Amino acid sequence: MTEHSPLAGASSKTPDFVRDSIFAVGSTRIIDAVLMMFFVVRIATPGIGLPVNDIAGLLLVAVAAFRRPTRQLSGTTWFAAISVLLVTFLAIVAIATGPTQADITRLGRILIMLFLAGFIASGRIDIVSGLKGFSVGLLANIPLFYAGLAPDTYGGLLTGFLNDKNVAGFTYAILTVLLFLIYRRLWTRIVLTGLGLGAVVLTDSRTSMAALAAALIWLVCARFLGPFFRIILAGVLLGGFFYAEDNLSQVGAYAARSGSDELRERIDAASLEKTLAAPWYGHGLGEATTELAGDVWFYHNSYWGLITEGGYAFLLAILALLAFAGFQFLGKGRQTPEARIVEAATIVILLCSFRLGEVFITLPTFIAIGIGLGIYSQRHSDWLVRQAAAGPEVEGALFPIQQRVS
């Protein structure tokens, strides 16, 4: 581990680390791992009403706030600017549309997500430990579900503590990609890919299957392509995603679910109508729902959801975060393998958002943004060193070799 590493001091046996946290064993910060393990649990907390994973996120941010950052965020003023402007805008919208409990809860959740991303990037949260804990939770969810010890909310399809098959599919898909950051050897990545694909198939989420396939293709192919052909590849993957989505619904067992697909189409039509009718500033937070035959349904499109809640400003702010952190837009310095992995995770986010209702404002999405923010900052810092020294670029890895898992 070098002094330039974004995780330097975050998870090593140094005096600084001992002062940062006594809850550590070896290279894993236990408190971060345990709290992120509970990110899997989307069941309401007894007596509070908020989901357990939101409470775990709040606790992790609260603990991290009292830690010292292990690195400065170089060249990332855009993150603070977007965050402040977004929160201010959404607060004004809430006041203009009449503040409700939904506004307070939703805005508080967005604040937690933004702090989570920033603390991951600055090293206050040890993301290596966190990803280990999150993966343990996801892995444990499978046998607990089939043993009848975790909730079954969708007729035998894998949900468990994630409480919804599409949420489960998205979470297993994006974590499969992000875990490539710490599992580096080919055989471990093959095993990880097999387990991840298997878990997504068990959720029966067609959207997540197609998105994960697109992300894996990106990981294999993008490293060999220049900017122009990467754009072409992105277009091909987007077209392939919609083709698979449209045609899988007519194949095999999916063809027998025409009633479910027809209901989804009716929900989409009502959602689009409400989205198009929204004023430029949106209807307010928590309004991404529609009513059919007396029942309230959440949107099945995250893009429309953000527009409905906060207008195009809300959507553009989130897409800007994903462009800068996820795709390293305008990033300085050399592209890294870690950056390509975060790009692939961002592809999962963007594709799933076309068919799933709550993808953008979720813990997995902001974990990806936080990691991407850290990589962006490290690349910028290395670029400044290279410029100042007028010599070879100083290399720094977000995931030092000492913390990678074979």
mmCIF file of C-alpha atoms in Angstrom:
data_model
loop_
_atom_site.group_PDB
_atom_site.id
_atom_site.type_symbol
_atom_site.label_atom_id
_atom_site.label_comp_id
_atom_site.label_asym_id
_atom_site.label_seq_id
_atom_site.Cartn_x
_atom_site.Cartn_y
_atom_site.Cartn_z
ATOM 1 C CA MET A 1 0.000 0.000 0.000
ATOM 2 C CA THR A 2 1.390 3.386 -0.961
ATOM 3 C CA GLU A 3 0.753 6.810 0.450
ATOM 4 C CA HIS A 4 -1.142 7.574 -2.759
ATOM 5 C CA SER A 5 -3.653 4.803 -2.294
ATOM 6 C CA PRO A 6 -7.207 6.035 -1.748
ATOM 7 C CA LEU A 7 -7.627 3.435 0.967
ATOM 8 C CA ALA A 8 -4.298 4.019 2.616
ATOM 9 C CA GLY A 9 -4.867 3.900 6.358
ATOM 10 C CA ALA A 10 -8.454 2.787 6.006
ATOM 11 C CA SER A 11 -7.924 -0.874 6.675
ATOM 12 C CA SER A 12 -4.322 -1.548 7.670
ATOM 13 C CA LYS A 13 -2.581 -2.231 10.966
ATOM 14 C CA THR A 14 -1.177 1.245 11.572
ATOM 15 C CA PRO A 15 -1.397 3.546 14.570
ATOM 16 C CA ASP A 16 -3.742 5.816 12.573
ATOM 17 C CA PHE A 17 -6.082 2.943 11.897
ATOM 18 C CA VAL A 18 -6.059 1.837 15.546
ATOM 19 C CA ARG A 19 -7.076 5.365 16.532
ATOM 20 C CA ASP A 20 -9.756 5.390 13.841
ATOM 21 C CA SER A 21 -11.480 2.214 14.950
ATOM 22 C CA ILE A 22 -10.955 -0.464 17.572
ATOM 23 C CA PHE A 23 -13.649 -2.609 15.918
ATOM 24 C CA ALA A 24 -11.278 -4.247 13.442
ATOM 25 C CA VAL A 25 -9.883 -7.714 12.923
ATOM 26 C CA GLY A 26 -7.098 -8.228 10.412
ATOM 27 C CA SER A 27 -7.828 -6.312 7.239
ATOM 28 C CA THR A 28 -11.588 -6.043 7.847
ATOM 29 C CA ARG A 29 -13.255 -3.213 9.742
ATOM 30 C CA ILE A 30 -15.940 -5.202 11.501
ATOM 31 C CA ILE A 31 -18.445 -2.446 12.178
ATOM 32 C CA ASP A 32 -18.531 -1.458 8.492
ATOM 33 C CA ALA A 33 -18.915 -5.072 7.393
ATOM 34 C CA VAL A 34 -21.720 -5.810 9.855
ATOM 35 C CA LEU A 35 -23.717 -2.660 9.122
ATOM 36 C CA MET A 36 -23.445 -3.164 5.360
ATOM 37 C CA MET A 37 -24.474 -6.792 5.817
ATOM 38 C CA PHE A 38 -27.795 -5.382 7.061
ATOM 39 C CA PHE A 39 -28.181 -3.419 3.807
ATOM 40 C CA VAL A 40 -29.813 -6.637 2.591
ATOM 41 C CA VAL A 41 -32.697 -6.363 5.065
ATOM 42 C CA ARG A 42 -35.527 -4.259 3.589
ATOM 43 C CA ILE A 43 -38.037 -5.186 6.294
ATOM 44 C CA ALA A 44 -39.521 -2.468 8.498
ATOM 45 C CA THR A 45 -37.778 -1.968 11.825
ATOM 46 C CA PRO A 46 -40.203 -2.804 14.683
ATOM 47 C CA GLY A 47 -41.391 0.317 16.472
ATOM 48 C CA ILE A 48 -39.770 2.667 13.954
ATOM 49 C CA GLY A 49 -41.305 1.804 10.610
ATOM 50 C CA LEU A 50 -38.214 2.583 8.537
ATOM 51 C CA PRO A 51 -36.548 -0.339 6.741
ATOM 52 C CA VAL A 52 -33.667 -2.002 8.565
ATOM 53 C CA ASN A 53 -31.281 -1.228 5.693
ATOM 54 C CA ASP A 54 -32.012 2.509 5.962
ATOM 55 C CA ILE A 55 -31.361 2.392 9.705
ATOM 56 C CA ALA A 56 -28.083 0.540 9.045
ATOM 57 C CA GLY A 57 -27.110 3.162 6.476
ATOM 58 C CA LEU A 58 -27.878 5.973 8.926
ATOM 59 C CA LEU A 59 -25.814 4.285 11.670
ATOM 60 C CA LEU A 60 -22.887 3.728 9.308
ATOM 61 C CA VAL A 61 -22.922 7.375 8.225
ATOM 62 C CA ALA A 62 -23.177 8.497 11.863
ATOM 63 C CA VAL A 63 -20.202 6.347 12.889
ATOM 64 C CA ALA A 64 -18.163 7.434 9.857
ATOM 65 C CA ALA A 65 -18.815 11.114 10.623
ATOM 66 C CA PHE A 66 -16.581 10.789 13.712
ATOM 67 C CA ARG A 67 -13.717 9.204 11.778
ATOM 68 C CA ARG A 68 -10.935 11.086 10.084
ATOM 69 C CA PRO A 69 -10.859 10.949 6.292
ATOM 70 C CA THR A 70 -7.891 8.996 4.990
ATOM 71 C CA ARG A 71 -7.578 11.058 1.817
ATOM 72 C CA GLN A 72 -8.547 14.378 0.321
ATOM 73 C CA LEU A 73 -10.999 14.393 -2.559
ATOM 74 C CA SER A 74 -9.081 15.999 -5.394
ATOM 75 C CA GLY A 75 -10.946 17.488 -8.359
ATOM 76 C CA THR A 76 -14.402 16.537 -7.083
ATOM 77 C CA THR A 77 -15.964 19.904 -6.250
ATOM 78 C CA TRP A 78 -18.724 18.892 -8.661
ATOM 79 C CA PHE A 79 -19.955 16.325 -6.128
ATOM 80 C CA ALA A 80 -20.405 18.867 -3.344
ATOM 81 C CA ALA A 81 -21.963 21.374 -5.758
ATOM 82 C CA ILE A 82 -24.476 18.887 -7.178
ATOM 83 C CA SER A 83 -25.332 17.585 -3.703
ATOM 84 C CA VAL A 84 -25.962 21.026 -2.166
ATOM 85 C CA LEU A 85 -27.945 22.278 -5.153
ATOM 86 C CA LEU A 86 -30.021 19.088 -5.312
ATOM 87 C CA VAL A 87 -30.938 19.030 -1.625
ATOM 88 C CA THR A 88 -31.719 22.760 -1.644
ATOM 89 C CA PHE A 89 -33.890 22.415 -4.737
ATOM 90 C CA LEU A 90 -35.810 19.415 -3.364
ATOM 91 C CA ALA A 91 -36.386 21.220 -0.058
ATOM 92 C CA ILE A 92 -37.795 24.238 -1.922
ATOM 93 C CA VAL A 93 -40.036 21.938 -3.985
ATOM 94 C CA ALA A 94 -41.294 20.295 -0.789
ATOM 95 C CA ILE A 95 -42.174 23.701 0.668
ATOM 96 C CA ALA A 96 -43.819 24.834 -2.578
ATOM 97 C CA THR A 97 -45.951 21.697 -2.912
ATOM 98 C CA GLY A 98 -46.815 21.480 0.788
ATOM 99 C CA PRO A 99 -44.380 19.515 3.002
ATOM 100 C CA THR A 100 -45.527 16.098 4.135
ATOM 101 C CA GLN A 101 -43.984 13.259 6.119
ATOM 102 C CA ALA A 102 -43.097 11.621 2.789
ATOM 103 C CA ASP A 103 -41.040 14.685 1.846
ATOM 104 C CA ILE A 104 -39.130 14.594 5.124
ATOM 105 C CA THR A 105 -38.495 10.849 4.975
ATOM 106 C CA ARG A 106 -37.477 10.884 1.310
ATOM 107 C CA LEU A 107 -35.216 13.936 1.616
ATOM 108 C CA GLY A 108 -33.589 12.443 4.706
ATOM 109 C CA ARG A 109 -32.918 9.242 2.772
ATOM 110 C CA ILE A 110 -31.318 11.193 -0.071
ATOM 111 C CA LEU A 111 -29.091 13.010 2.425
ATOM 112 C CA ILE A 112 -27.964 9.691 3.923
ATOM 113 C CA MET A 113 -27.149 8.393 0.430
ATOM 114 C CA LEU A 114 -25.077 11.466 -0.438
ATOM 115 C CA PHE A 115 -23.123 11.289 2.830
ATOM 116 C CA LEU A 116 -22.621 7.551 2.312
ATOM 117 C CA ALA A 117 -21.076 8.143 -1.118
ATOM 118 C CA GLY A 118 -18.862 10.957 0.153
ATOM 119 C CA PHE A 119 -17.661 8.969 3.170
ATOM 120 C CA ILE A 120 -16.845 5.958 0.988
ATOM 121 C CA ALA A 121 -14.811 8.168 -1.341
ATOM 122 C CA SER A 122 -12.941 9.916 1.488
ATOM 123 C CA GLY A 123 -12.089 6.648 3.257
ATOM 124 C CA ARG A 124 -14.201 7.284 6.359
ATOM 125 C CA ILE A 125 -16.088 4.114 5.384
ATOM 126 C CA ASP A 126 -13.927 1.095 4.545
ATOM 127 C CA ILE A 127 -15.625 -0.043 1.368
ATOM 128 C CA VAL A 128 -13.585 -3.242 1.112
ATOM 129 C CA SER A 129 -14.963 -4.375 4.476
ATOM 130 C CA GLY A 130 -18.392 -3.089 3.535
ATOM 131 C CA LEU A 131 -18.532 -5.064 0.306
ATOM 132 C CA LYS A 132 -17.468 -8.183 2.175
ATOM 133 C CA GLY A 133 -20.306 -7.702 4.657
ATOM 134 C CA PHE A 134 -22.863 -6.924 1.951
ATOM 135 C CA SER A 135 -21.846 -10.053 0.017
ATOM 136 C CA VAL A 136 -22.151 -12.211 3.149
ATOM 137 C CA GLY A 137 -25.669 -10.880 3.675
ATOM 138 C CA LEU A 138 -26.660 -11.595 0.070
ATOM 139 C CA LEU A 139 -25.163 -15.064 0.185
ATOM 140 C CA ALA A 140 -26.875 -15.915 3.489
ATOM 141 C CA ASN A 141 -30.198 -14.651 2.130
ATOM 142 C CA ILE A 142 -30.401 -17.549 -0.358
ATOM 143 C CA PRO A 143 -30.287 -20.583 1.990
ATOM 144 C CA LEU A 144 -32.368 -18.716 4.584
ATOM 145 C CA PHE A 145 -35.011 -18.082 1.938
ATOM 146 C CA TYR A 146 -35.196 -21.686 0.773
ATOM 147 C CA ALA A 147 -35.159 -22.914 4.367
ATOM 148 C CA GLY A 148 -38.260 -20.819 5.031
ATOM 149 C CA LEU A 149 -36.431 -18.511 7.468
ATOM 150 C CA ALA A 150 -36.593 -15.436 5.236
ATOM 151 C CA PRO A 151 -39.763 -13.886 3.751
ATOM 152 C CA ASP A 152 -41.249 -15.277 0.550
ATOM 153 C CA THR A 153 -43.183 -12.389 -0.983
ATOM 154 C CA TYR A 154 -43.419 -13.535 -4.581
ATOM 155 C CA GLY A 155 -44.639 -17.110 -4.849
ATOM 156 C CA GLY A 156 -41.354 -18.960 -4.439
ATOM 157 C CA LEU A 157 -39.123 -16.616 -6.458
ATOM 158 C CA LEU A 158 -36.004 -15.500 -4.587
ATOM 159 C CA THR A 159 -36.796 -12.443 -2.478
ATOM 160 C CA GLY A 160 -35.909 -13.145 1.135
ATOM 161 C CA PHE A 161 -34.999 -10.137 3.246
ATOM 162 C CA LEU A 162 -34.815 -7.972 0.110
ATOM 163 C CA ASN A 163 -38.627 -8.281 0.106
ATOM 164 C CA ASP A 164 -39.173 -7.913 -3.662
ATOM 165 C CA LYS A 165 -37.990 -10.007 -6.602
ATOM 166 C CA ASN A 166 -36.982 -7.029 -8.759
ATOM 167 C CA VAL A 167 -35.118 -5.359 -5.906
ATOM 168 C CA ALA A 168 -33.403 -8.693 -5.252
ATOM 169 C CA GLY A 169 -32.509 -9.092 -8.925
ATOM 170 C CA PHE A 170 -31.041 -5.588 -9.146
ATOM 171 C CA THR A 171 -29.089 -5.972 -5.895
ATOM 172 C CA TYR A 172 -27.583 -9.340 -6.824
ATOM 173 C CA ALA A 173 -26.724 -8.008 -10.302
ATOM 174 C CA ILE A 174 -24.910 -4.848 -9.213
ATOM 175 C CA LEU A 175 -23.092 -6.507 -6.297
ATOM 176 C CA THR A 176 -21.879 -9.272 -8.629
ATOM 177 C CA VAL A 177 -20.152 -6.561 -10.665
ATOM 178 C CA LEU A 178 -18.858 -4.484 -7.731
ATOM 179 C CA LEU A 179 -17.323 -7.540 -6.063
ATOM 180 C CA PHE A 180 -14.943 -7.797 -9.020
ATOM 181 C CA LEU A 181 -13.138 -4.942 -7.264
ATOM 182 C CA ILE A 182 -11.909 -7.228 -4.495
ATOM 183 C CA TYR A 183 -11.972 -10.636 -6.174
ATOM 184 C CA ARG A 184 -9.157 -10.355 -8.693
ATOM 185 C CA ARG A 185 -8.126 -13.840 -9.806
ATOM 186 C CA LEU A 186 -9.768 -15.286 -12.889
ATOM 187 C CA TRP A 187 -11.132 -18.411 -11.209
ATOM 188 C CA THR A 188 -12.671 -16.428 -8.331
ATOM 189 C CA ARG A 189 -14.329 -14.092 -10.819
ATOM 190 C CA ILE A 190 -15.693 -17.042 -12.779
ATOM 191 C CA VAL A 191 -17.178 -18.502 -9.582
ATOM 192 C CA LEU A 192 -18.531 -15.074 -8.593
ATOM 193 C CA THR A 193 -20.118 -14.604 -12.023
ATOM 194 C CA GLY A 194 -21.743 -18.044 -11.847
ATOM 195 C CA LEU A 195 -23.136 -17.401 -8.373
ATOM 196 C CA GLY A 196 -24.351 -13.933 -9.315
ATOM 197 C CA LEU A 197 -26.046 -15.070 -12.503
ATOM 198 C CA GLY A 198 -27.616 -17.986 -10.655
ATOM 199 C CA ALA A 199 -29.001 -15.709 -7.945
ATOM 200 C CA VAL A 200 -30.438 -13.262 -10.493
ATOM 201 C CA VAL A 201 -32.078 -16.134 -12.392
ATOM 202 C CA LEU A 202 -33.632 -17.341 -9.126
ATOM 203 C CA THR A 203 -35.263 -13.920 -8.680
ATOM 204 C CA ASP A 204 -36.766 -14.297 -12.170
ATOM 205 C CA SER A 205 -36.187 -10.596 -12.828
ATOM 206 C CA ARG A 206 -35.860 -10.371 -16.618
ATOM 207 C CA THR A 207 -34.631 -6.779 -16.367
ATOM 208 C CA SER A 208 -31.822 -7.690 -13.984
ATOM 209 C CA MET A 209 -30.776 -10.692 -16.083
ATOM 210 C CA ALA A 210 -30.455 -8.533 -19.196
ATOM 211 C CA ALA A 211 -28.688 -5.721 -17.309
ATOM 212 C CA LEU A 212 -26.143 -8.075 -15.729
ATOM 213 C CA ALA A 213 -25.439 -9.697 -19.100
ATOM 214 C CA ALA A 214 -24.842 -6.248 -20.630
ATOM 215 C CA ALA A 215 -22.503 -5.282 -17.772
ATOM 216 C CA LEU A 216 -20.443 -8.463 -18.145
ATOM 217 C CA ILE A 217 -20.150 -7.915 -21.905
ATOM 218 C CA TRP A 218 -18.952 -4.366 -21.196
ATOM 219 C CA LEU A 219 -16.313 -5.655 -18.774
ATOM 220 C CA VAL A 220 -14.969 -8.108 -21.341
ATOM 221 C CA CYS A 221 -15.045 -5.831 -24.394
ATOM 222 C CA ALA A 222 -14.670 -2.188 -23.327
ATOM 223 C CA ARG A 223 -11.026 -2.509 -22.274
ATOM 224 C CA PHE A 224 -10.041 -3.147 -25.883
ATOM 225 C CA LEU A 225 -11.989 -0.237 -27.371
ATOM 226 C CA GLY A 226 -11.349 3.454 -27.833
ATOM 227 C CA PRO A 227 -13.940 6.152 -26.992
ATOM 228 C CA PHE A 228 -15.766 5.976 -30.341
ATOM 229 C CA PHE A 229 -16.211 2.211 -30.324
ATOM 230 C CA ARG A 230 -17.164 2.269 -26.631
ATOM 231 C CA ILE A 231 -20.059 4.538 -27.594
ATOM 232 C CA ILE A 232 -21.002 2.067 -30.335
ATOM 233 C CA LEU A 233 -20.823 -0.789 -27.826
ATOM 234 C CA ALA A 234 -23.031 1.142 -25.390
ATOM 235 C CA GLY A 235 -25.613 1.636 -28.153
ATOM 236 C CA VAL A 236 -25.528 -2.055 -29.076
ATOM 237 C CA LEU A 237 -25.966 -3.085 -25.430
ATOM 238 C CA LEU A 238 -28.880 -0.679 -25.010
ATOM 239 C CA GLY A 239 -30.577 -2.042 -28.128
ATOM 240 C CA GLY A 240 -29.886 -5.616 -27.032
ATOM 241 C CA PHE A 241 -31.328 -4.879 -23.584
ATOM 242 C CA PHE A 242 -34.644 -3.647 -24.991
ATOM 243 C CA TYR A 243 -34.756 -6.501 -27.492
ATOM 244 C CA ALA A 244 -34.230 -9.072 -24.744
ATOM 245 C CA GLU A 245 -36.785 -7.379 -22.502
ATOM 246 C CA ASP A 246 -39.423 -7.348 -25.218
ATOM 247 C CA ASN A 247 -38.794 -10.857 -26.526
ATOM 248 C CA LEU A 248 -38.171 -12.737 -23.272
ATOM 249 C CA SER A 249 -41.763 -11.961 -22.308
ATOM 250 C CA GLN A 250 -42.922 -14.179 -25.195
ATOM 251 C CA VAL A 251 -40.687 -17.158 -24.443
ATOM 252 C CA GLY A 252 -41.458 -20.260 -22.388
ATOM 253 C CA ALA A 253 -42.943 -19.701 -18.954
ATOM 254 C CA TYR A 254 -42.930 -15.921 -19.453
ATOM 255 C CA ALA A 255 -45.575 -16.228 -22.150
ATOM 256 C CA ALA A 256 -47.996 -17.509 -19.516
ATOM 257 C CA ARG A 257 -47.604 -14.276 -17.568
ATOM 258 C CA SER A 258 -49.454 -12.130 -20.087
ATOM 259 C CA GLY A 259 -51.873 -10.952 -17.410
ATOM 260 C CA SER A 260 -49.040 -9.629 -15.259
ATOM 261 C CA ASP A 261 -47.456 -7.913 -18.257
ATOM 262 C CA GLU A 262 -50.778 -6.332 -19.215
ATOM 263 C CA LEU A 263 -51.146 -4.914 -15.702
ATOM 264 C CA ARG A 264 -47.623 -3.559 -15.945
ATOM 265 C CA GLU A 265 -48.486 -1.863 -19.235
ATOM 266 C CA ARG A 266 -51.512 -0.213 -17.636
ATOM 267 C CA ILE A 267 -49.369 0.985 -14.726
ATOM 268 C CA ASP A 268 -46.774 2.312 -17.178
ATOM 269 C CA ALA A 269 -49.428 4.183 -19.157
ATOM 270 C CA ALA A 270 -50.835 5.814 -16.015
ATOM 271 C CA SER A 271 -47.308 6.595 -14.761
ATOM 272 C CA LEU A 272 -46.308 8.240 -18.021
ATOM 273 C CA GLU A 273 -49.479 10.332 -18.024
ATOM 274 C CA LYS A 274 -48.724 11.587 -14.499
ATOM 275 C CA THR A 275 -45.092 12.235 -15.428
ATOM 276 C CA LEU A 276 -46.020 14.303 -18.478
ATOM 277 C CA ALA A 277 -48.532 16.272 -16.405
ATOM 278 C CA ALA A 278 -45.951 17.173 -13.734
ATOM 279 C CA PRO A 279 -44.890 20.835 -13.505
ATOM 280 C CA TRP A 280 -41.251 21.624 -14.269
ATOM 281 C CA TYR A 281 -40.355 21.223 -10.591
ATOM 282 C CA GLY A 282 -42.314 17.982 -10.138
ATOM 283 C CA HIS A 283 -45.169 16.985 -7.849
ATOM 284 C CA GLY A 284 -42.955 16.553 -4.776
ATOM 285 C CA LEU A 285 -41.016 13.728 -3.150
ATOM 286 C CA GLY A 286 -42.804 10.409 -2.703
ATOM 287 C CA GLU A 287 -45.226 11.116 -5.557
ATOM 288 C CA ALA A 288 -43.915 8.429 -7.950
ATOM 289 C CA THR A 289 -47.065 6.361 -7.535
ATOM 290 C CA THR A 290 -50.223 5.948 -9.585
ATOM 291 C CA GLU A 291 -53.703 4.633 -8.890
ATOM 292 C CA LEU A 292 -55.527 1.919 -10.835
ATOM 293 C CA ALA A 293 -58.944 0.572 -9.856
ATOM 294 C CA GLY A 294 -58.537 1.920 -6.345
ATOM 295 C CA ASP A 295 -55.080 0.393 -5.794
ATOM 296 C CA VAL A 296 -51.865 2.438 -5.509
ATOM 297 C CA TRP A 297 -48.899 1.230 -7.549
ATOM 298 C CA PHE A 298 -45.291 2.351 -7.598
ATOM 299 C CA TYR A 299 -43.813 3.367 -10.938
ATOM 300 C CA HIS A 300 -41.940 0.776 -12.961
ATOM 301 C CA ASN A 301 -39.560 3.346 -14.432
ATOM 302 C CA SER A 302 -37.029 5.181 -12.266
ATOM 303 C CA TYR A 303 -36.468 7.940 -14.829
ATOM 304 C CA TRP A 304 -40.147 8.850 -14.788
ATOM 305 C CA GLY A 305 -40.122 8.622 -11.000
ATOM 306 C CA LEU A 306 -37.442 11.295 -10.592
ATOM 307 C CA ILE A 307 -39.190 13.599 -13.082
ATOM 308 C CA THR A 308 -42.485 13.185 -11.231
ATOM 309 C CA GLU A 309 -40.897 13.910 -7.860
ATOM 310 C CA GLY A 310 -38.546 16.766 -8.720
ATOM 311 C CA GLY A 311 -38.795 17.534 -12.415
ATOM 312 C CA TYR A 312 -35.994 17.217 -14.923
ATOM 313 C CA ALA A 313 -33.639 18.976 -12.489
ATOM 314 C CA PHE A 314 -33.820 15.963 -10.139
ATOM 315 C CA LEU A 315 -33.215 13.534 -12.994
ATOM 316 C CA LEU A 316 -30.323 15.527 -14.456
ATOM 317 C CA ALA A 317 -28.639 15.840 -11.046
ATOM 318 C CA ILE A 318 -28.658 12.067 -10.497
ATOM 319 C CA LEU A 319 -27.541 11.385 -14.070
ATOM 320 C CA ALA A 320 -24.720 13.907 -13.599
ATOM 321 C CA LEU A 321 -23.515 12.018 -10.515
ATOM 322 C CA LEU A 322 -23.551 8.788 -12.515
ATOM 323 C CA ALA A 323 -21.787 10.408 -15.471
ATOM 324 C CA PHE A 324 -18.957 11.853 -13.372
ATOM 325 C CA ALA A 325 -18.561 9.066 -10.813
ATOM 326 C CA GLY A 326 -19.841 6.091 -12.785
ATOM 327 C CA PHE A 327 -18.413 6.811 -16.229
ATOM 328 C CA GLN A 328 -15.565 9.075 -15.021
ATOM 329 C CA PHE A 329 -16.744 11.863 -17.337
ATOM 330 C CA LEU A 330 -13.972 14.484 -17.708
ATOM 331 C CA GLY A 331 -11.758 12.409 -15.406
ATOM 332 C CA LYS A 332 -8.036 13.107 -15.572
ATOM 333 C CA GLY A 333 -5.246 10.552 -15.785
ATOM 334 C CA ARG A 334 -5.174 7.014 -17.044
ATOM 335 C CA GLN A 335 -8.191 4.735 -17.113
ATOM 336 C CA THR A 336 -7.945 1.932 -14.526
ATOM 337 C CA PRO A 337 -9.458 -1.568 -14.265
ATOM 338 C CA GLU A 338 -11.385 -0.379 -11.197
ATOM 339 C CA ALA A 339 -12.938 2.428 -13.237
ATOM 340 C CA ARG A 340 -14.164 -0.067 -15.844
ATOM 341 C CA ILE A 341 -15.797 -2.158 -13.128
ATOM 342 C CA VAL A 342 -17.673 0.877 -11.822
ATOM 343 C CA GLU A 343 -18.695 1.661 -15.414
ATOM 344 C CA ALA A 344 -20.199 -1.818 -15.667
ATOM 345 C CA ALA A 345 -22.039 -1.322 -12.359
ATOM 346 C CA THR A 346 -23.380 1.981 -13.708
ATOM 347 C CA ILE A 347 -24.686 0.147 -16.768
ATOM 348 C CA VAL A 348 -26.663 -2.141 -14.440
ATOM 349 C CA ILE A 349 -28.110 0.950 -12.724
ATOM 350 C CA LEU A 350 -29.065 2.760 -15.927
ATOM 351 C CA LEU A 351 -30.599 -0.278 -17.623
ATOM 352 C CA CYS A 352 -32.559 -1.508 -14.608
ATOM 353 C CA SER A 353 -33.948 2.018 -14.193
ATOM 354 C CA PHE A 354 -35.883 1.656 -17.450
ATOM 355 C CA ARG A 355 -38.019 -1.147 -16.023
ATOM 356 C CA LEU A 356 -37.781 -0.919 -12.218
ATOM 357 C CA GLY A 357 -39.308 1.802 -10.078
ATOM 358 C CA GLU A 358 -36.693 2.485 -7.396
ATOM 359 C CA VAL A 359 -33.129 2.100 -8.600
ATOM 360 C CA PHE A 360 -31.481 5.526 -8.447
ATOM 361 C CA ILE A 361 -32.103 6.391 -4.780
ATOM 362 C CA THR A 362 -30.854 3.110 -3.332
ATOM 363 C CA LEU A 363 -27.905 1.990 -1.259
ATOM 364 C CA PRO A 364 -26.272 -0.104 -4.039
ATOM 365 C CA THR A 365 -26.419 2.838 -6.464
ATOM 366 C CA PHE A 366 -24.782 5.260 -4.040
ATOM 367 C CA ILE A 367 -22.177 2.677 -3.064
ATOM 368 C CA ALA A 368 -21.222 2.599 -6.747
ATOM 369 C CA ILE A 369 -21.211 6.415 -6.868
ATOM 370 C CA GLY A 370 -18.991 6.558 -3.774
ATOM 371 C CA ILE A 371 -16.485 4.101 -5.204
ATOM 372 C CA GLY A 372 -16.497 5.939 -8.531
ATOM 373 C CA LEU A 373 -15.989 9.250 -6.742
ATOM 374 C CA GLY A 374 -12.941 7.827 -4.968
ATOM 375 C CA ILE A 375 -11.498 6.534 -8.232
ATOM 376 C CA TYR A 376 -12.149 9.882 -9.949
ATOM 377 C CA SER A 377 -10.365 11.701 -7.132
ATOM 378 C CA GLN A 378 -7.398 9.329 -7.181
ATOM 379 C CA ARG A 379 -6.974 9.653 -10.930
ATOM 380 C CA HIS A 380 -7.074 13.438 -10.612
ATOM 381 C CA SER A 381 -4.545 13.401 -7.773
ATOM 382 C CA ASP A 382 -2.187 11.164 -9.764
ATOM 383 C CA TRP A 383 -2.576 13.444 -12.762
ATOM 384 C CA LEU A 384 -1.622 16.487 -10.681
ATOM 385 C CA VAL A 385 1.480 14.687 -9.385
ATOM 386 C CA ARG A 386 2.441 13.740 -12.918
ATOM 387 C CA GLN A 387 1.924 17.282 -14.144
ATOM 388 C CA ALA A 388 3.955 18.749 -11.304
ATOM 389 C CA ALA A 389 6.793 16.277 -11.676
ATOM 390 C CA ALA A 390 6.614 16.188 -15.483
ATOM 391 C CA GLY A 391 7.432 12.508 -15.144
ATOM 392 C CA PRO A 392 5.682 9.107 -15.064
ATOM 393 C CA GLU A 393 2.274 9.048 -13.498
ATOM 394 C CA VAL A 394 2.213 7.880 -9.903
ATOM 395 C CA GLU A 395 -0.107 4.903 -9.779
ATOM 396 C CA GLY A 396 -2.663 4.476 -7.024
ATOM 397 C CA ALA A 397 -5.278 1.760 -6.679
ATOM 398 C CA LEU A 398 -8.575 2.199 -4.877
ATOM 399 C CA PHE A 399 -8.311 -1.453 -3.822
ATOM 400 C CA PRO A 400 -4.682 -2.118 -2.772
ATOM 401 C CA ILE A 401 -3.301 -5.597 -3.384
ATOM 402 C CA GLN A 402 -3.146 -6.254 0.344
ATOM 403 C CA GLN A 403 -6.933 -6.021 0.576
ATOM 404 C CA ARG A 404 -7.875 -8.013 -2.502
ATOM 405 C CA VAL A 405 -9.334 -11.470 -2.047
ATOM 406 C CA SER A 406 -7.978 -14.389 -4.056
#
